[in-house]
Coordinates of C-alpha atoms in Angstrom, one line a residue:
Chain A
X56 CA 0.0 0.0 0.0
X57 CA 2.7 2.5 1.1
X58 CA 4.8 1.4 -1.8
X59 CA 2.2 2.0 -4.4
X60 CA 1.5 5.4 -2.9
X61 CA 5.2 6.3 -3.2
X62 CA 5.3 5.3 -6.8
X63 CA 2.2 7.3 -7.5
X64 CA 3.6 10.4 -5.9
X65 CA 6.9 10.0 -7.7
X66 CA 5.2 9.5 -11.1
X67 CA 3.0 12.5 -10.4
X68 CA 5.9 14.7 -9.6
X69 CA 7.9 13.5 -12.6
X70 CA 5.0 14.1 -14.9
X71 CA 4.4 17.6 -13.5
X72 CA 8.1 18.5 -13.8
X73 CA 8.2 17.2 -17.4
X74 CA 5.1 19.1 -18.4
X75 CA 6.5 22.3 -16.8
X76 CA 9.9 22.0 -18.5
X77 CA 8.4 21.1 -21.9
X78 CA 5.9 24.0 -21.8
X79 CA 8.6 26.6 -20.8
X80 CA 11.0 25.1 -23.3
X81 CA 8.4 25.2 -26.0
X82 CA 7.6 28.8 -25.2
X83 CA 11.3 29.8 -25.5
X84 CA 11.8 27.7 -28.7
X85 CA 8.7 29.2 -30.3
X86 CA 9.7 32.8 -29.6
X87 CA 13.3 32.2 -30.7
X88 CA 12.2 30.4 -33.8
X89 CA 9.7 33.2 -34.8
X90 CA 11.9 36.1 -33.6
X91 CA 15.3 35.0 -34.8
X92 CA 14.3 35.7 -38.5
X93 CA 13.7 39.4 -37.7
X94 CA 16.4 40.2 -35.2
X95 CA 19.7 41.5 -36.7
X96 CA 21.9 44.5 -36.2
X97 CA 19.6 46.7 -38.2
X98 CA 16.6 45.7 -36.1
X99 CA 18.4 46.4 -32.9
X100 CA 19.9 49.8 -33.9
X101 CA 17.4 51.6 -36.1
X102 CA 14.1 53.4 -35.5
X103 CA 10.7 51.9 -36.3
X104 CA 9.5 52.8 -39.8
X105 CA 6.8 51.9 -42.2
X106 CA 3.4 53.3 -43.2
X107 CA 2.0 51.4 -40.2
X108 CA 4.8 52.2 -37.7
X109 CA 6.9 49.2 -36.7
X110 CA 6.2 47.2 -39.8
X111 CA 9.7 48.0 -41.0
X112 CA 12.8 49.3 -39.2
X113 CA 13.9 48.4 -35.7
X114 CA 13.3 48.9 -32.1
X115 CA 16.3 51.0 -31.0
X116 CA 14.4 53.8 -29.3
X117 CA 12.3 51.2 -27.4
X118 CA 15.3 49.4 -26.1
X119 CA 16.9 52.6 -24.9
X120 CA 13.6 53.8 -23.5
X121 CA 13.1 50.6 -21.6
X122 CA 16.6 51.0 -20.1
X123 CA 15.6 54.5 -18.9
X124 CA 12.3 53.4 -17.4
X125 CA 13.9 50.4 -15.7
X126 CA 16.9 52.3 -14.3
X127 CA 14.6 55.1 -13.1
X128 CA 12.2 52.6 -11.4
X129 CA 15.1 50.6 -9.8
X130 CA 16.5 53.8 -8.2
X131 CA 13.1 55.1 -7.1
X132 CA 11.9 51.7 -5.8
X133 CA 15.2 50.2 -4.7
X134 CA 16.4 52.9 -2.3
X135 CA 13.3 52.8 -0.1
X136 CA 13.1 49.0 -0.4
X137 CA 16.7 48.7 1.0
X138 CA 16.0 51.1 3.8
X139 CA 12.7 49.4 4.7
X140 CA 14.4 46.0 4.7
X141 CA 17.2 47.3 7.0
X142 CA 14.5 48.8 9.3
X143 CA 12.3 45.7 9.4
X144 CA 15.2 43.2 9.8
X145 CA 17.4 45.1 12.3
X146 CA 16.1 48.4 13.5
X147 CA 12.5 47.9 14.5
X148 CA 11.9 48.5 18.2
X149 CA 8.5 47.0 18.6
X150 CA 6.4 44.1 17.3
X151 CA 3.7 46.6 16.3
X152 CA 6.0 48.6 14.1
X153 CA 7.1 45.5 12.3
X154 CA 3.5 44.3 11.8
X155 CA 2.5 47.6 10.5
X156 CA 5.5 47.7 8.1
X157 CA 4.7 44.2 6.8
X158 CA 1.0 45.1 6.4
X159 CA 1.8 48.2 4.3
X160 CA 4.3 46.2 2.2
X161 CA 1.8 43.4 1.5
X162 CA -0.9 46.0 0.5
X163 CA 1.6 47.9 -1.7
X164 CA 2.5 44.6 -3.4
X165 CA -1.2 43.9 -4.1
X166 CA -2.0 47.1 -5.9
X167 CA -2.8 46.3 -9.5
X168 CA -0.2 47.9 -11.7
X169 CA -2.8 49.7 -13.9
X170 CA -4.1 51.5 -10.7
X171 CA -0.5 52.7 -10.1
X172 CA -0.5 54.0 -13.7
X173 CA -3.8 55.8 -13.1
X174 CA -2.5 57.3 -9.8
X175 CA 0.8 58.5 -11.5
X176 CA -1.2 59.9 -14.4
X177 CA -3.6 62.0 -12.3
X178 CA -1.0 63.2 -9.7
X179 CA 2.2 63.6 -11.7
X180 CA 1.2 63.9 -15.3
X181 CA -1.9 66.0 -14.7
X182 CA -1.9 67.8 -11.3
X183 CA 1.8 68.5 -11.0
X184 CA 1.9 68.9 -14.8
X185 CA 5.1 67.1 -15.4
X186 CA 3.4 65.8 -18.5
X187 CA 3.9 62.3 -19.9
X188 CA 7.5 61.6 -18.9
X189 CA 10.0 58.9 -18.0
X190 CA 10.0 60.3 -14.5
X191 CA 6.2 59.9 -14.0
X192 CA 6.2 56.4 -15.3
X193 CA 9.4 55.5 -13.3
X194 CA 7.6 56.4 -10.1
X195 CA 4.6 54.2 -11.0
X196 CA 7.0 51.4 -11.8
X197 CA 9.2 52.1 -8.7
X198 CA 6.2 51.8 -6.4
X199 CA 5.3 48.5 -8.2
X200 CA 8.7 46.9 -7.7
X201 CA 9.5 48.3 -4.3
X202 CA 7.7 45.6 -2.2
X203 CA 9.2 42.9 -4.4
X204 CA 12.8 44.1 -4.0
X205 CA 12.2 44.7 -0.2
X206 CA 11.0 41.1 0.3
X207 CA 14.1 39.7 -1.5
X208 CA 16.5 41.9 0.5
X209 CA 14.8 41.3 3.8
X210 CA 15.0 37.5 3.1
X211 CA 18.7 37.8 2.5
X212 CA 19.2 39.7 5.7
X213 CA 17.2 37.2 7.8
X214 CA 19.2 34.3 6.4
X215 CA 22.4 35.6 8.0
X216 CA 23.0 33.0 10.8
X217 CA 22.0 34.5 14.1
X218 CA 25.2 33.1 15.8
X219 CA 27.3 35.5 13.7
X220 CA 25.2 38.5 14.8
X221 CA 25.3 37.4 18.4
X222 CA 29.1 36.8 18.3
X223 CA 29.6 40.3 16.8
X224 CA 27.4 41.7 19.5
X225 CA 29.4 39.9 22.2
X226 CA 32.5 41.5 20.8
X227 CA 30.9 44.9 21.5
X228 CA 30.0 46.0 18.0
X229 CA 27.1 48.4 17.7
X230 CA 24.2 47.7 15.5
X231 CA 25.4 50.0 12.8
X232 CA 28.8 48.4 12.8
X233 CA 27.3 44.9 12.6
X234 CA 25.2 46.1 9.6
X235 CA 28.2 47.7 7.8
X236 CA 30.9 45.2 8.6
X237 CA 29.1 41.9 8.9
X238 CA 25.8 41.8 7.2
X239 CA 26.1 44.0 4.2
X240 CA 29.3 42.3 2.9
X241 CA 27.6 39.0 3.3
X242 CA 24.5 40.0 1.5
X243 CA 25.9 42.3 -1.2
X244 CA 25.5 39.7 -3.9
X245 CA 21.9 39.1 -3.0
X246 CA 21.1 42.8 -2.7
X247 CA 22.3 43.4 -6.3
X248 CA 20.5 40.3 -7.4
X249 CA 17.3 41.6 -5.8
X250 CA 17.7 44.9 -7.7
X251 CA 18.3 43.0 -11.0
X252 CA 15.2 40.9 -10.5
X253 CA 13.2 44.0 -9.7
X254 CA 14.5 45.5 -12.9
X255 CA 13.4 42.5 -14.9
X256 CA 9.9 42.8 -13.3
X257 CA 9.8 46.5 -14.1
X258 CA 11.0 46.0 -17.7
X259 CA 8.1 43.7 -18.5
X260 CA 5.3 45.9 -17.1
X261 CA 3.1 47.7 -19.6
X262 CA 0.1 48.9 -17.7
X263 CA 1.9 51.6 -15.6
X264 CA 3.4 53.0 -18.8
X265 CA 0.3 53.5 -21.0
X266 CA -0.9 56.8 -19.5
X267 CA 2.2 58.0 -17.8
X268 CA 5.2 58.0 -20.1
X269 CA 5.1 55.3 -22.7
X270 CA 4.4 56.4 -26.3
X271 CA 4.0 54.7 -29.6
X272 CA 6.7 56.8 -31.2
X273 CA 9.6 58.8 -29.8
X274 CA 13.3 59.1 -30.6
X275 CA 15.7 57.6 -28.1
X276 CA 15.4 59.5 -24.9
X277 CA 18.1 61.9 -23.5
X278 CA 16.4 63.1 -20.2
X279 CA 13.7 62.0 -17.8
X280 CA 11.3 64.8 -18.4
X281 CA 10.0 63.6 -21.8
X282 CA 8.1 60.4 -22.8
X283 CA 9.8 57.5 -24.5
X284 CA 9.1 54.2 -26.2
X285 CA 9.3 51.0 -24.2
X286 CA 9.6 47.4 -25.3
X287 CA 6.5 45.9 -23.8
X288 CA 4.2 48.8 -25.0
X289 CA 5.8 48.6 -28.5
X290 CA 5.1 44.8 -28.5
X291 CA 1.5 45.4 -27.4
X292 CA 0.9 48.0 -30.2
X293 CA 2.5 45.8 -32.8
X294 CA 0.3 42.9 -31.9
X295 CA -2.9 45.0 -31.8
X296 CA -2.0 46.3 -35.3
X297 CA -2.0 42.7 -36.4
X298 CA -1.2 41.8 -40.0
X299 CA 2.4 42.5 -41.2
X300 CA 3.5 43.9 -37.8
X301 CA 3.4 40.5 -36.1
X302 CA 6.9 39.5 -37.3
X303 CA 8.4 42.6 -35.7
X304 CA 6.4 41.8 -32.6
X305 CA 8.1 38.4 -32.3
X306 CA 11.5 40.1 -32.7
X307 CA 10.6 42.5 -29.9
X308 CA 9.4 39.6 -27.7
X309 CA 12.7 37.8 -28.4
X310 CA 14.8 40.8 -27.4
X311 CA 12.8 41.2 -24.2
X312 CA 13.1 37.6 -23.3
X313 CA 16.8 37.6 -23.8
X314 CA 17.2 40.7 -21.6
X315 CA 15.1 39.2 -18.8
X316 CA 16.8 35.8 -19.1
X317 CA 20.2 37.4 -19.0
X318 CA 19.2 39.5 -15.9
X319 CA 17.9 36.4 -14.1
X320 CA 21.1 34.4 -14.9
X321 CA 23.3 37.3 -13.6
X322 CA 21.2 37.7 -10.5
X323 CA 21.4 34.0 -9.8
X324 CA 25.1 33.9 -10.2
X325 CA 25.6 36.9 -8.0
X326 CA 23.4 35.5 -5.2
X327 CA 25.1 32.1 -5.3
X328 CA 28.6 33.6 -5.3
X329 CA 28.1 35.6 -2.1
X330 CA 26.4 32.6 -0.3
X331 CA 29.0 29.8 0.1
X332 CA 31.3 32.2 2.0
X333 CA 29.1 31.8 5.1
X334 CA 26.7 29.0 4.3
X335 CA 29.3 26.2 4.7
Chain B
X51 CA 27.5 56.8 17.7
X52 CA 24.1 56.8 19.4
X53 CA 22.6 59.9 17.8
X54 CA 23.8 58.6 14.4
X55 CA 22.1 55.3 14.9
X56 CA 18.9 57.0 15.9
X57 CA 19.1 59.2 12.8
X58 CA 19.4 56.2 10.5
X59 CA 16.5 54.5 12.2
X60 CA 14.4 57.6 12.0
X61 CA 15.3 58.0 8.3
X62 CA 14.3 54.4 7.6
X63 CA 11.0 54.8 9.5
X64 CA 10.3 58.1 7.6
X65 CA 11.0 56.3 4.3
X66 CA 8.6 53.6 5.3
X67 CA 5.9 56.2 6.1
X68 CA 6.7 58.0 2.9
X69 CA 6.2 54.9 0.8
X70 CA 2.9 54.3 2.6
X71 CA 1.9 57.6 0.9
X72 CA 2.8 55.9 -2.3
X73 CA 6.2 57.3 -3.1
X74 CA 5.4 61.0 -2.6
X75 CA 8.8 61.5 -1.0
X76 CA 10.8 60.2 -3.9
X77 CA 8.7 62.3 -6.1
X78 CA 9.4 65.6 -4.3
X79 CA 13.1 64.8 -4.3
X80 CA 13.1 64.4 -8.0
X81 CA 11.1 67.5 -8.7
X82 CA 13.7 69.5 -6.8
X83 CA 15.9 69.3 -9.8
X84 CA 15.7 72.3 -12.1
X85 CA 13.1 71.4 -14.6
X86 CA 13.4 72.7 -18.1
X87 CA 9.9 72.1 -19.1
X88 CA 8.1 74.4 -21.5
X89 CA 11.0 76.4 -22.9
X90 CA 10.2 79.5 -25.0
X91 CA 10.6 77.7 -28.2
X92 CA 8.8 74.4 -28.2
X93 CA 11.0 71.6 -29.5
X94 CA 8.8 68.7 -28.5
X95 CA 5.2 68.0 -29.6
X96 CA 3.0 65.3 -28.1
X97 CA 0.0 63.8 -29.9
X98 CA -2.4 61.6 -28.0
X99 CA -5.5 59.7 -28.8
X100 CA -7.2 57.6 -31.5
X101 CA -5.9 54.3 -32.5
X102 CA -7.0 55.0 -36.0
X103 CA -4.8 58.0 -36.4
X104 CA -1.7 57.2 -34.4
X105 CA -0.2 54.8 -36.9
X106 CA -0.3 57.6 -39.5
X107 CA 1.1 60.3 -37.2
X108 CA 3.8 58.1 -35.7
X109 CA 4.9 56.9 -39.1
X110 CA 5.1 60.6 -40.2
X111 CA 6.9 61.5 -37.0
X112 CA 9.4 58.8 -37.7
X113 CA 10.2 59.9 -41.3
X114 CA 10.1 63.6 -40.3
X115 CA 12.6 63.1 -37.5
X116 CA 14.8 61.0 -39.7
X117 CA 14.7 63.5 -42.6
X118 CA 15.4 66.7 -40.7
X119 CA 16.9 65.7 -37.2
X120 CA 16.8 69.3 -36.0
X121 CA 14.2 72.0 -36.4
X122 CA 16.4 74.5 -38.1
X123 CA 16.8 72.2 -41.0
X124 CA 13.1 72.3 -41.6
X125 CA 13.1 76.0 -41.5
X126 CA 16.1 78.2 -40.7
X127 CA 14.0 80.5 -38.5
X128 CA 13.3 77.6 -36.1
X129 CA 15.7 76.7 -33.2
X130 CA 18.6 74.3 -33.7
X131 CA 17.1 71.8 -31.3
X132 CA 16.5 68.1 -31.9
X133 CA 13.0 67.3 -33.2
X134 CA 10.9 65.3 -30.8
X135 CA 7.5 64.3 -31.9
X136 CA 5.8 61.9 -29.5
X137 CA 2.7 59.9 -30.3
X138 CA 0.8 58.3 -27.4
X139 CA -2.0 55.9 -28.3
X140 CA -5.3 55.8 -26.3
X141 CA -8.6 56.4 -27.9
X142 CA -10.5 59.4 -29.2
X143 CA -11.9 60.1 -25.8
X144 CA -8.4 59.9 -24.2
X145 CA -7.2 62.3 -26.9
X146 CA -9.8 64.9 -26.2
X147 CA -9.3 64.5 -22.5
X148 CA -5.5 64.8 -22.8
X149 CA -5.6 68.0 -24.9
X150 CA -8.3 69.5 -22.5
X151 CA -6.2 68.7 -19.5
X152 CA -3.1 70.1 -21.2
X153 CA -1.2 66.8 -21.0
X154 CA -0.9 66.7 -24.8
X155 CA -0.5 69.3 -27.5
X156 CA -2.8 67.6 -30.0
X157 CA -5.7 65.2 -29.4
X158 CA -6.2 62.6 -32.2
X159 CA -10.0 62.1 -32.7
X160 CA -11.6 59.7 -35.0
X161 CA -15.2 61.1 -34.8
X162 CA -17.0 64.4 -34.9
X163 CA -16.1 66.7 -31.9
X164 CA -19.0 67.3 -29.5
X165 CA -20.1 70.8 -28.8
X166 CA -19.2 70.5 -25.2
X167 CA -15.7 69.3 -26.0
X168 CA -15.1 72.2 -28.4
X169 CA -16.2 74.8 -25.9
X170 CA -14.0 73.1 -23.2
X171 CA -11.0 73.7 -25.5
X172 CA -11.7 77.4 -25.6
X173 CA -11.3 80.1 -28.2
X174 CA -8.1 78.8 -29.7
X175 CA -9.8 75.5 -30.7
X176 CA -8.7 74.3 -34.1
X177 CA -9.2 71.0 -35.9
X178 CA -7.3 69.5 -38.7
X179 CA -9.2 66.8 -40.7
X180 CA -6.6 64.4 -42.1
X181 CA -8.8 61.7 -43.5
X182 CA -12.3 60.1 -43.8
X183 CA -13.1 56.7 -42.6
X184 CA -16.3 54.8 -43.0
X185 CA -17.4 51.8 -41.0
X186 CA -18.2 48.8 -43.2
X187 CA -20.7 46.3 -41.9
X188 CA -18.6 43.3 -42.6
X189 CA -19.1 39.6 -42.5
X190 CA -16.6 36.8 -43.1
X191 CA -16.2 35.9 -46.8
X192 CA -16.8 32.2 -46.1
X193 CA -20.3 33.1 -44.8
X194 CA -22.8 31.8 -47.3
X195 CA -24.8 35.0 -46.8
X196 CA -22.2 36.7 -49.0
X197 CA -23.5 34.8 -51.9
X198 CA -27.2 35.2 -51.1
X199 CA -27.9 38.7 -49.9
X200 CA -25.6 41.6 -49.2
X201 CA -28.0 44.5 -49.0
X202 CA -29.6 45.4 -45.7
X203 CA -31.4 48.4 -44.3
X204 CA -30.3 50.2 -41.2
X205 CA -33.2 48.7 -39.3
X206 CA -32.1 45.1 -39.8
X207 CA -28.5 46.0 -39.0
X208 CA -29.6 47.6 -35.8
X209 CA -31.5 44.5 -34.8
X210 CA -28.5 42.3 -35.5
X211 CA -26.2 44.4 -33.3
X212 CA -28.7 44.8 -30.5
X213 CA -29.2 41.0 -30.4
X214 CA -32.8 41.0 -31.5
X215 CA -31.8 38.9 -34.5
X216 CA -29.4 36.4 -33.1
X217 CA -29.1 33.5 -35.6
X218 CA -28.1 33.7 -39.3
X219 CA -31.3 31.9 -40.5
X220 CA -33.3 34.9 -39.3
X221 CA -31.5 37.0 -41.9
X222 CA -32.0 34.5 -44.7
X223 CA -33.9 31.2 -44.5
X224 CA -31.2 29.4 -46.6
X225 CA -28.6 29.9 -43.8
X226 CA -28.0 27.5 -40.9
X227 CA -29.2 28.3 -37.4
X228 CA -25.7 29.3 -36.3
X229 CA -25.3 32.1 -33.7
X230 CA -24.4 35.5 -35.0
X231 CA -21.1 36.6 -33.3
X232 CA -21.1 40.4 -33.1
X233 CA -17.7 42.2 -33.0
X234 CA -17.4 45.9 -32.0
X235 CA -14.7 48.3 -30.9
X236 CA -14.2 49.0 -27.2
X237 CA -16.1 51.9 -25.8
X238 CA -13.3 54.4 -25.9
X239 CA -13.0 54.1 -29.6
X240 CA -14.5 56.8 -31.8
X241 CA -16.0 54.1 -34.0
X242 CA -18.3 53.0 -31.2
X243 CA -19.8 56.5 -31.0
X244 CA -20.1 56.8 -34.8
X245 CA -21.9 53.5 -35.0
X246 CA -24.2 54.4 -32.1
X247 CA -25.1 57.7 -33.7
X248 CA -25.6 56.6 -37.3
X249 CA -27.1 53.1 -36.9
X250 CA -28.1 52.2 -33.3
X251 CA -29.9 55.4 -32.4
X252 CA -31.4 54.7 -29.0
X253 CA -30.9 50.9 -29.0
X254 CA -28.0 49.3 -27.2
X255 CA -25.4 47.0 -28.7
X256 CA -25.8 43.5 -27.3
X257 CA -23.8 42.8 -24.2
X258 CA -22.5 39.6 -25.7
X259 CA -20.6 41.5 -28.4
X260 CA -16.9 41.0 -28.4
X261 CA -14.9 44.2 -28.0
X262 CA -11.6 44.7 -29.8
X263 CA -8.8 47.1 -28.9
X264 CA -8.1 48.4 -32.4
X265 CA -9.7 48.4 -35.8
X266 CA -7.1 46.0 -37.2
X267 CA -7.8 43.6 -34.4
X268 CA -11.6 43.9 -35.1
X269 CA -11.1 43.2 -38.8
X270 CA -8.8 40.3 -38.0
X271 CA -11.4 38.9 -35.6
X272 CA -14.1 38.9 -38.3
X273 CA -11.6 37.3 -40.7
X274 CA -11.0 34.5 -38.3
X275 CA -14.6 33.7 -37.4
X276 CA -16.9 32.5 -40.2
X277 CA -20.1 33.5 -38.2
X278 CA -18.9 37.0 -37.4
X279 CA -20.4 40.4 -38.2
X280 CA -18.8 43.6 -37.1
X281 CA -18.2 47.2 -38.1
X282 CA -14.7 47.1 -39.4
X283 CA -13.4 50.5 -40.5
X284 CA -13.0 51.0 -44.3
X285 CA -9.2 51.3 -43.8
X286 CA -8.9 48.1 -41.7
X287 CA -11.2 46.4 -44.2
X288 CA -9.0 47.2 -47.2
X289 CA -5.9 46.3 -45.2
X290 CA -7.2 42.9 -44.3
X291 CA -8.6 42.3 -47.8
X292 CA -5.3 43.3 -49.5
X293 CA -4.0 39.8 -49.2
X294 CA -7.2 38.2 -50.6
X295 CA -10.9 38.6 -49.8
X296 CA -11.4 37.7 -46.2
X297 CA -14.2 40.2 -45.4
X298 CA -17.3 41.1 -47.4
X299 CA -18.9 44.5 -46.7
X300 CA -22.7 44.6 -46.8
X301 CA -24.5 47.4 -48.6
X302 CA -26.4 49.7 -46.3
X303 CA -29.7 50.9 -47.6
X304 CA -28.6 49.9 -51.0
X305 CA -25.4 52.0 -50.9
X306 CA -22.1 50.3 -51.3
X307 CA -19.2 51.3 -49.1
X308 CA -16.8 52.8 -51.7
X309 CA -14.5 55.8 -51.7
X310 CA -16.8 57.8 -53.9
X311 CA -19.8 57.1 -51.8
X312 CA -18.0 58.0 -48.7
X313 CA -16.6 61.3 -50.0
X314 CA -20.0 62.3 -51.5
X315 CA -21.7 61.5 -48.2
X316 CA -24.1 58.9 -49.7
X317 CA -22.7 56.2 -47.5
X318 CA -23.7 57.5 -44.0
X319 CA -21.8 55.3 -41.6
X320 CA -18.7 57.4 -41.7
X321 CA -16.5 59.7 -39.6
X322 CA -13.7 62.3 -39.9
X323 CA -10.2 61.4 -38.7
X324 CA -8.7 64.6 -37.3
X325 CA -6.5 66.1 -34.7
X326 CA -7.5 69.0 -32.5
X327 CA -5.7 71.7 -30.5
X328 CA -6.9 74.0 -27.8
X329 CA -3.9 76.4 -27.8
X330 CA -2.2 78.6 -30.3
X331 CA -0.2 76.7 -32.9
X332 CA 3.6 77.3 -32.4
X333 CA 5.9 77.6 -35.4
X334 CA 7.4 74.2 -34.7
X335 CA 3.9 72.7 -34.5
X336 CA 3.0 74.4 -37.8
X337 CA 6.1 72.9 -39.5
X338 CA 5.0 69.4 -38.5
X339 CA 1.4 70.1 -39.5
X340 CA 2.6 71.2 -42.9
X341 CA 4.5 67.9 -43.2
X342 CA 1.3 66.0 -42.3
X343 CA -0.5 67.7 -45.1
X344 CA 2.3 67.2 -47.6
X345 CA 2.7 64.3 -50.1
X346 CA 4.3 62.2 -47.5
X347 CA 1.2 62.6 -45.3
X348 CA -1.1 61.8 -48.3
X349 CA 0.9 58.6 -48.9
X350 CA 0.8 57.6 -45.2
X351 CA -3.0 58.1 -45.1
X352 CA -3.5 56.0 -48.2
X353 CA -1.1 53.3 -47.0
X354 CA -3.2 53.0 -43.9
X355 CA -6.3 52.4 -46.0
X356 CA -8.1 55.7 -45.3
X357 CA -9.3 58.3 -47.7
X358 CA -7.2 61.5 -47.5
X359 CA -9.3 64.5 -46.8
X360 CA -6.9 66.8 -48.6
X361 CA -4.9 66.9 -51.8
X362 CA -1.2 67.3 -51.2
X363 CA -0.8 70.5 -53.1
X364 CA -3.8 72.4 -51.7
X365 CA -2.0 73.6 -48.5

C-alpha cells in the first residue's frame, strides 16, 4: 500500500516537472524560432519605420527607452526598499512597528499595476503637470517593484546566521557596525540580485506606462522629463496592429526575453557567489 | 554613535511612512531638480489619442525626424534643437481628455467633436481633418450570406447588433441556425460612437458582443470567425482584404461602401479622422502640420487604408 502510494507520488511529480519543462522550453523555442528571423543589427539599432509604424525598421528607441524606465524605477523603488528592509530586519523597536510595516508592504504589493499607472497619471502627469515623462512612469514602476525588492533583500538579511550576529554583539559591536561590517558584505550579492530581479519585473510591465510616459513613437530619450518608447508597450501595439506587424512583434518579444533571461542568470550567479562564504 | 544610529533609524522609518503615501517623498526629491519644461521655443510635440490616427502620425513623426533631425533644418527660423514628436495611443476620448487637461499638445480624434468638447477647449480650438473613414458592416467571406444577400437596411443591422436577431437563418432562411457573433470596438474608440449615432440610435449594442482594442484587431477577428459580423473600418477592411478577400462589406440601404460614396456622403456610416488643439499653434507645430498635409502625409493616409481629406498641393 505505502509502496504503491510512493510510486504514484513519484510519477505524479515527474509528470508535473516534465510538463513544466516542456511548456517553458516550447515557449522559448517558439519565440526564438519566430523572432530570430527578424532580429539582426539593423533591427536592434534603427528606429521603427513603415506606413504602419513598426512594420519596418527596428526597435532601438524602445530598447533605450526601456533601459531608462527600468533604471529610473530601480532607483526610485530600490532605495526605499533597501532602507525598509534594514529597518524591518534590524532596527525595528516593537512588534507593532514590524507588523504595520509588513502590512503596508503586502498592501503595496497587491496594488494592480494599472491602478498605479492611473495614480501616477492623475498626480504627476496632470496635477503636477510634469506631462507624460519617463519620471512619472518610473515612479509608478518604482512603487510597483518596491515591495518585491524589499522582500528579497529582507529575506537575504534574515538568512544571516544568528550566531554571527550574536558573536559580533558579544565583541561589543554596535548595530550600525554589525550592519556595515558583517551583514552588508555577506548580502551584497543578494542585494544586487534583488535589484536586478526588480529591474526584470519592471521591464516587463506595460500597464503603468500607458498613460504616464510610454508612447508609440519617440526618438531615443536623453532626459527623464520627456516620454519614451518601451519594449512591452511597443510589443502590445505591434500585436494590436496585427497583420504585417506580427513579425516585428516576435522580434521584440525575443529581445525582451533575452534581456530578462540574462538578468535572471546574472542575478542567480551573484546571489550564489556571495552565499558559500558563510553557508558552509 | 548613538545619535547617528537614531538618525538612521528615523530615516528608515520616515521612508517607510513616505512609501505608505505611495512614493510621494521620492517624487518631491526628483522635482527639486531644475526642470526645463516648457521652454520658450517648443522643441517637442505630443500627440495623443485615437488608435485609427496614431499609426499615420507616428509613421510621419518617424520619417520627419529621420529626414530633418533638428528643427532649423526644416526652416532656418526655427531653433537648432532636436526634433521630438511623441505619439501616445489611447482612444478618441483619451485624446480629447489629454488635450483639454493640457497633458498633450494635440488630441487625435476619429469622430466628430461634440459641442461640449469644443467649448471646453476654448477660443483657440482648431481642428485638422486628415482623412475620412467609413465603417463597413462586414461579414466573413466564407459566410454563405455573402452569396445570397448583401444589402440590408439600417433597421435590420440595428436588430442584429442589438441582439434582437441572433441567428443567421433569421437574416436569410437558406442559412444554418448558427449564432451571430457580433464584434465591436471598445467603448473608448470613436467608431463606437459613430456607429451608435448613425445606426443604433437609442438601441443598445448587445452585451454579448466581443470588444476589440483596435480596428485592425476587429477586422482580423471577423476574418477569423466565419459566423462573425462587425463594423470594421474602411481602412482596416481594405488592409485585411489586401491579401485576398477575407471580409465582405454589406451594402447599407442599397449604398455600397466605396471611396466615392464616402466622399459624397451617400454612405452614411462614416467619420472624420482629425487632430485638434486648444492652444495657439507654435511655429514648430506648424512645421510638422505642414508635413502631415504634404505628399508624405497623403501617402501615409493611403497606405493605412483611409481616404485622404486633402490633396497634397492644396495647402
